[in-house]
CSV table of C-alpha atoms in Angstrom, one decimal:
chain,number,residue,atom,x,y,z
A,1,ILE,CA,31.8,19.7,-54.4
A,2,ASP,CA,34.4,17.1,-52.6
A,3,ILE,CA,37.7,18.5,-53.9
A,4,TYR,CA,37.6,22.6,-56.1
A,5,TYR,CA,40.7,22.5,-58.4
A,6,ALA,CA,42.8,26.3,-59.3
A,7,HIS,CA,43.6,25.0,-62.6
A,8,PHE,CA,45.7,27.3,-63.8
A,9,ASP,CA,47.3,30.1,-62.5
A,10,ASP,CA,46.0,33.8,-63.0
A,11,PRO,CA,49.2,36.1,-63.1
A,12,SER,CA,46.8,39.0,-63.2
A,13,THR,CA,44.8,37.9,-59.8
A,14,SER,CA,46.5,38.3,-56.6
A,15,LEU,CA,47.7,34.9,-55.5
A,16,ALA,CA,46.5,35.8,-52.0
A,17,ASP,CA,43.2,37.2,-53.4
A,18,SER,CA,42.5,33.7,-55.3
A,19,ILE,CA,43.5,31.5,-51.9
A,20,ALA,CA,41.1,33.6,-49.6
A,21,ALA,CA,38.2,32.9,-52.5
A,22,MET,CA,38.9,29.3,-52.3
A,23,SER,CA,39.5,29.2,-48.4
A,24,ALA,CA,36.1,31.0,-48.6
A,25,LEU,CA,34.1,28.5,-50.4
A,26,VAL,CA,35.3,25.9,-47.4
A,27,ASP,CA,34.1,28.4,-45.0
A,28,ALA,CA,30.8,28.3,-46.8
A,29,GLY,CA,30.1,24.7,-47.0
A,30,LYS,CA,30.2,24.8,-50.8
A,31,ILE,CA,33.5,22.6,-51.4
A,32,ARG,CA,35.0,20.1,-49.1
A,33,ALA,CA,38.5,20.4,-49.8
A,34,ILE,CA,41.2,22.6,-52.2
A,35,GLY,CA,42.9,21.2,-55.1
A,36,ILE,CA,45.8,23.1,-57.3
A,37,SER,CA,46.6,22.1,-60.8
A,38,ASN,CA,49.3,23.0,-63.2
A,39,TYR,CA,50.9,25.6,-60.8
A,40,ALA,CA,54.6,25.7,-60.9
A,41,PRO,CA,56.1,24.9,-57.9
A,42,LYS,CA,57.3,27.9,-56.8
A,43,ARG,CA,53.9,28.9,-57.0
A,44,VAL,CA,52.6,26.2,-55.0
A,45,ALA,CA,54.9,27.2,-52.4
A,46,GLU,CA,53.8,30.6,-52.1
A,47,TRP,CA,50.1,29.0,-51.9
A,48,LEU,CA,51.3,27.4,-48.7
A,49,ASP,CA,53.0,29.9,-46.9
A,50,ILE,CA,50.3,32.2,-47.7
A,51,THR,CA,48.0,29.5,-46.4
A,52,GLU,CA,49.8,29.2,-43.3
A,53,ARG,CA,50.4,33.0,-42.7
A,54,GLU,CA,46.9,33.6,-43.2
A,55,GLY,CA,45.3,31.1,-41.7
A,56,PHE,CA,43.0,29.8,-44.9
A,57,HIS,CA,42.3,25.8,-45.7
A,58,ARG,CA,45.0,24.4,-46.6
A,59,PRO,CA,45.2,22.4,-50.4
A,60,VAL,CA,45.0,19.0,-50.1
A,61,ALA,CA,45.7,17.9,-53.6
A,62,LEU,CA,47.8,18.4,-56.7
A,63,GLN,CA,46.9,17.5,-59.9
A,64,PRO,CA,49.8,18.0,-62.5
A,65,ARG,CA,51.2,16.0,-65.6
A,66,TYR,CA,53.1,12.9,-64.8
A,67,SER,CA,53.5,9.6,-66.2
A,68,LEU,CA,56.7,7.5,-68.0
A,69,VAL,CA,57.3,10.2,-70.9
A,70,GLU,CA,56.5,13.1,-68.4
A,71,ARG,CA,58.8,12.9,-64.9
A,72,GLY,CA,59.5,16.7,-64.6
A,73,ILE,CA,57.5,16.8,-61.4
A,74,GLU,CA,59.8,14.3,-59.6
A,75,GLN,CA,62.5,17.6,-58.8
A,76,GLU,CA,60.8,19.6,-57.1
A,77,LEU,CA,57.4,19.3,-56.7
A,78,VAL,CA,56.7,16.0,-55.6
A,79,PRO,CA,58.6,16.8,-52.4
A,80,LEU,CA,57.0,19.9,-51.6
A,81,ALA,CA,53.8,17.9,-52.0
A,82,ARG,CA,55.5,15.1,-49.9
A,83,THR,CA,56.9,17.3,-46.7
A,84,HIS,CA,53.6,19.0,-46.8
A,85,GLU,CA,51.7,16.1,-47.2
A,86,ILE,CA,49.5,17.1,-49.6
A,87,GLY,CA,48.2,14.0,-52.5
A,88,ILE,CA,49.1,13.7,-55.8
A,89,LEU,CA,46.8,12.8,-58.5
A,90,PRO,CA,48.3,13.1,-61.8
A,91,TYR,CA,46.4,13.3,-65.3
A,92,TYR,CA,47.7,12.3,-68.7
A,93,VAL,CA,49.5,9.6,-67.1
A,94,LEU,CA,48.9,7.8,-70.2
A,95,ALA,CA,50.5,10.3,-72.1
A,96,ARG,CA,47.2,10.9,-74.0
A,97,GLY,CA,47.0,7.1,-75.3
A,98,PHE,CA,50.9,6.9,-76.3
A,99,LEU,CA,51.5,4.0,-73.3
A,100,THR,CA,48.9,2.4,-74.1
A,101,GLY,CA,50.9,1.0,-76.5
A,102,LYS,CA,49.3,1.4,-79.8
A,103,TYR,CA,51.5,3.9,-81.2
A,104,ALA,CA,54.2,1.1,-81.3
A,105,ASP,CA,56.1,0.6,-84.6
A,106,GLY,CA,54.9,3.4,-86.2
A,107,ALA,CA,50.8,2.3,-86.3
A,108,VAL,CA,48.2,4.9,-87.5
A,109,VAL,CA,46.0,5.5,-84.6
A,110,ASP,CA,42.6,6.9,-85.5
A,111,SER,CA,42.1,9.4,-82.3
A,112,PRO,CA,41.6,13.0,-81.4
A,113,ARG,CA,44.7,12.6,-79.4
A,114,ALA,CA,46.9,10.9,-82.0
A,115,ALA,CA,48.7,13.9,-83.0
A,116,ALA,CA,49.5,15.1,-79.6
A,117,ALA,CA,50.5,11.5,-78.9
A,118,SER,CA,52.7,10.8,-81.6
A,119,ALA,CA,54.9,13.6,-80.4
A,120,TYR,CA,56.3,10.9,-77.8
A,121,LEU,CA,57.6,8.6,-80.6
A,122,ASN,CA,61.1,9.5,-79.7
A,123,PRO,CA,64.0,7.5,-78.8
A,124,LEU,CA,62.8,8.0,-75.0
A,125,GLY,CA,59.2,7.1,-75.9
A,126,LEU,CA,59.7,3.9,-77.9
A,127,ARG,CA,62.9,3.0,-74.9
A,128,VAL,CA,59.5,3.0,-72.6
A,129,LEU,CA,57.5,1.3,-75.3
A,130,GLU,CA,59.6,-2.0,-75.3
A,131,ALA,CA,59.8,-1.6,-71.2
A,132,LEU,CA,56.2,-1.6,-71.0
A,133,GLY,CA,55.6,-4.7,-73.6
A,134,GLN,CA,58.2,-6.6,-71.5
A,135,VAL,CA,56.3,-5.9,-68.1
A,136,ALA,CA,52.9,-6.1,-69.9
A,137,ALA,CA,53.9,-9.9,-71.2
A,138,ALA,CA,55.5,-10.8,-68.1
A,139,HIS,CA,51.4,-10.5,-66.4
A,140,GLY,CA,49.6,-10.7,-69.3
A,141,ALA,CA,48.3,-7.6,-69.0
A,142,GLN,CA,48.0,-4.5,-71.0
A,143,PRO,CA,50.3,-2.0,-71.3
A,144,ALA,CA,48.0,1.1,-70.3
A,145,SER,CA,47.5,-1.2,-66.8
A,146,VAL,CA,51.5,-1.5,-66.4
A,147,ALA,CA,51.7,2.7,-66.8
A,148,LEU,CA,49.4,3.4,-64.5
A,149,ALA,CA,50.9,0.6,-61.9
A,150,TRP,CA,54.0,2.5,-62.1
A,151,VAL,CA,52.6,5.7,-61.5
A,152,ALA,CA,50.3,4.3,-58.6
A,153,ALA,CA,53.6,3.2,-57.0
A,154,GLN,CA,55.5,6.4,-57.2
A,155,PRO,CA,56.0,8.2,-54.0
A,156,GLY,CA,53.5,10.7,-53.1
A,157,VAL,CA,50.9,9.4,-55.6
A,158,THR,CA,47.3,9.3,-54.1
A,159,ALA,CA,45.9,8.1,-57.2
A,160,PRO,CA,46.6,8.2,-61.0
A,161,ILE,CA,43.9,9.7,-63.4
A,162,ALA,CA,43.3,8.0,-66.4
A,163,SER,CA,40.3,8.8,-69.2
A,164,ALA,CA,38.6,6.8,-71.7
A,165,ARG,CA,36.7,7.7,-74.7
A,166,ARG,CA,35.3,3.6,-74.8
A,167,VAL,CA,33.9,1.2,-72.2
A,168,ASP,CA,36.3,-1.5,-73.8
A,169,GLN,CA,39.4,0.8,-72.7
A,170,LEU,CA,37.9,0.9,-68.9
A,171,PRO,CA,39.0,-2.9,-68.2
A,172,ALA,CA,42.6,-2.4,-69.0
A,173,LEU,CA,42.4,1.2,-66.7
A,174,LEU,CA,40.8,-0.7,-64.0
A,175,ALA,CA,43.3,-3.7,-64.3
A,176,HIS,CA,46.2,-1.7,-62.3
A,177,VAL,CA,44.4,-1.4,-59.3
A,178,ASP,CA,45.4,-5.8,-58.9
A,179,LEU,CA,48.6,-5.2,-60.7
A,180,ASP,CA,51.6,-5.8,-58.1
A,181,LEU,CA,54.9,-4.7,-60.2
A,182,THR,CA,57.8,-5.6,-58.6
A,183,ASP,CA,60.5,-4.0,-57.7
A,184,ALA,CA,62.8,-4.7,-60.9
A,185,GLU,CA,60.1,-4.1,-63.1
A,186,LEU,CA,59.4,-0.4,-61.3
A,187,ARG,CA,63.1,-0.4,-61.5
A,188,LEU,CA,63.3,-1.3,-65.0
A,189,LEU,CA,60.1,1.3,-66.4
A,190,SER,CA,61.9,4.1,-64.4
A,191,GLU,CA,65.5,3.3,-65.8
A,192,ALA,CA,63.9,3.2,-69.2
A,193,SER,CA,62.2,6.3,-68.4
A,194,ASP,CA,64.9,8.2,-67.5
A,195,PRO,CA,66.0,11.0,-70.1
A,196,ALA,CA,69.7,11.0,-68.7
A,197,SER,CA,69.9,6.7,-69.7
A,198,ILE,CA,69.1,7.7,-73.5
A,199,GLY,CA,72.4,6.8,-75.2
A,200,SER,CA,73.9,5.1,-72.5
């Protein structure tokens, strides 16, 4: 296994024991590298302290939730990852499909994720969709491609993770690799998705 993730923090298990078990898997040749997902920044910092102190294999990847409508990792987790040279591979970068643009104008969407995605239909989400639409139109691209390209351009991000339920959804996901957003477009999207800017 290339990267084996500890996906959730288990408060009933010693963090040192979890790290030792993961490190032993590397020593045994069962996995190549360790990743951490859904751990609070404080716990990631503890993981790194224990790893250094005990000489365990250090994690190489973090997998947090991150998108234009969920930017909470920027305050603590991103600086921590960059300081320790850990790659960030975020998931839910399309916010359960919300950032594909299909939820604009109150459209009813037939999808298992529709209820969760519709939770983003608020002033911030609508503002993000408007900015996504502007940038997508300028490039003749899909909003999903732009949303992925924005995440990929953020400091510390190695690669965004996106999933498709149908084959016809793949082209928009793959297209982000060749989509070069300008500094002005990146700034527009960042400002539109800043919760502090709502009402300004």
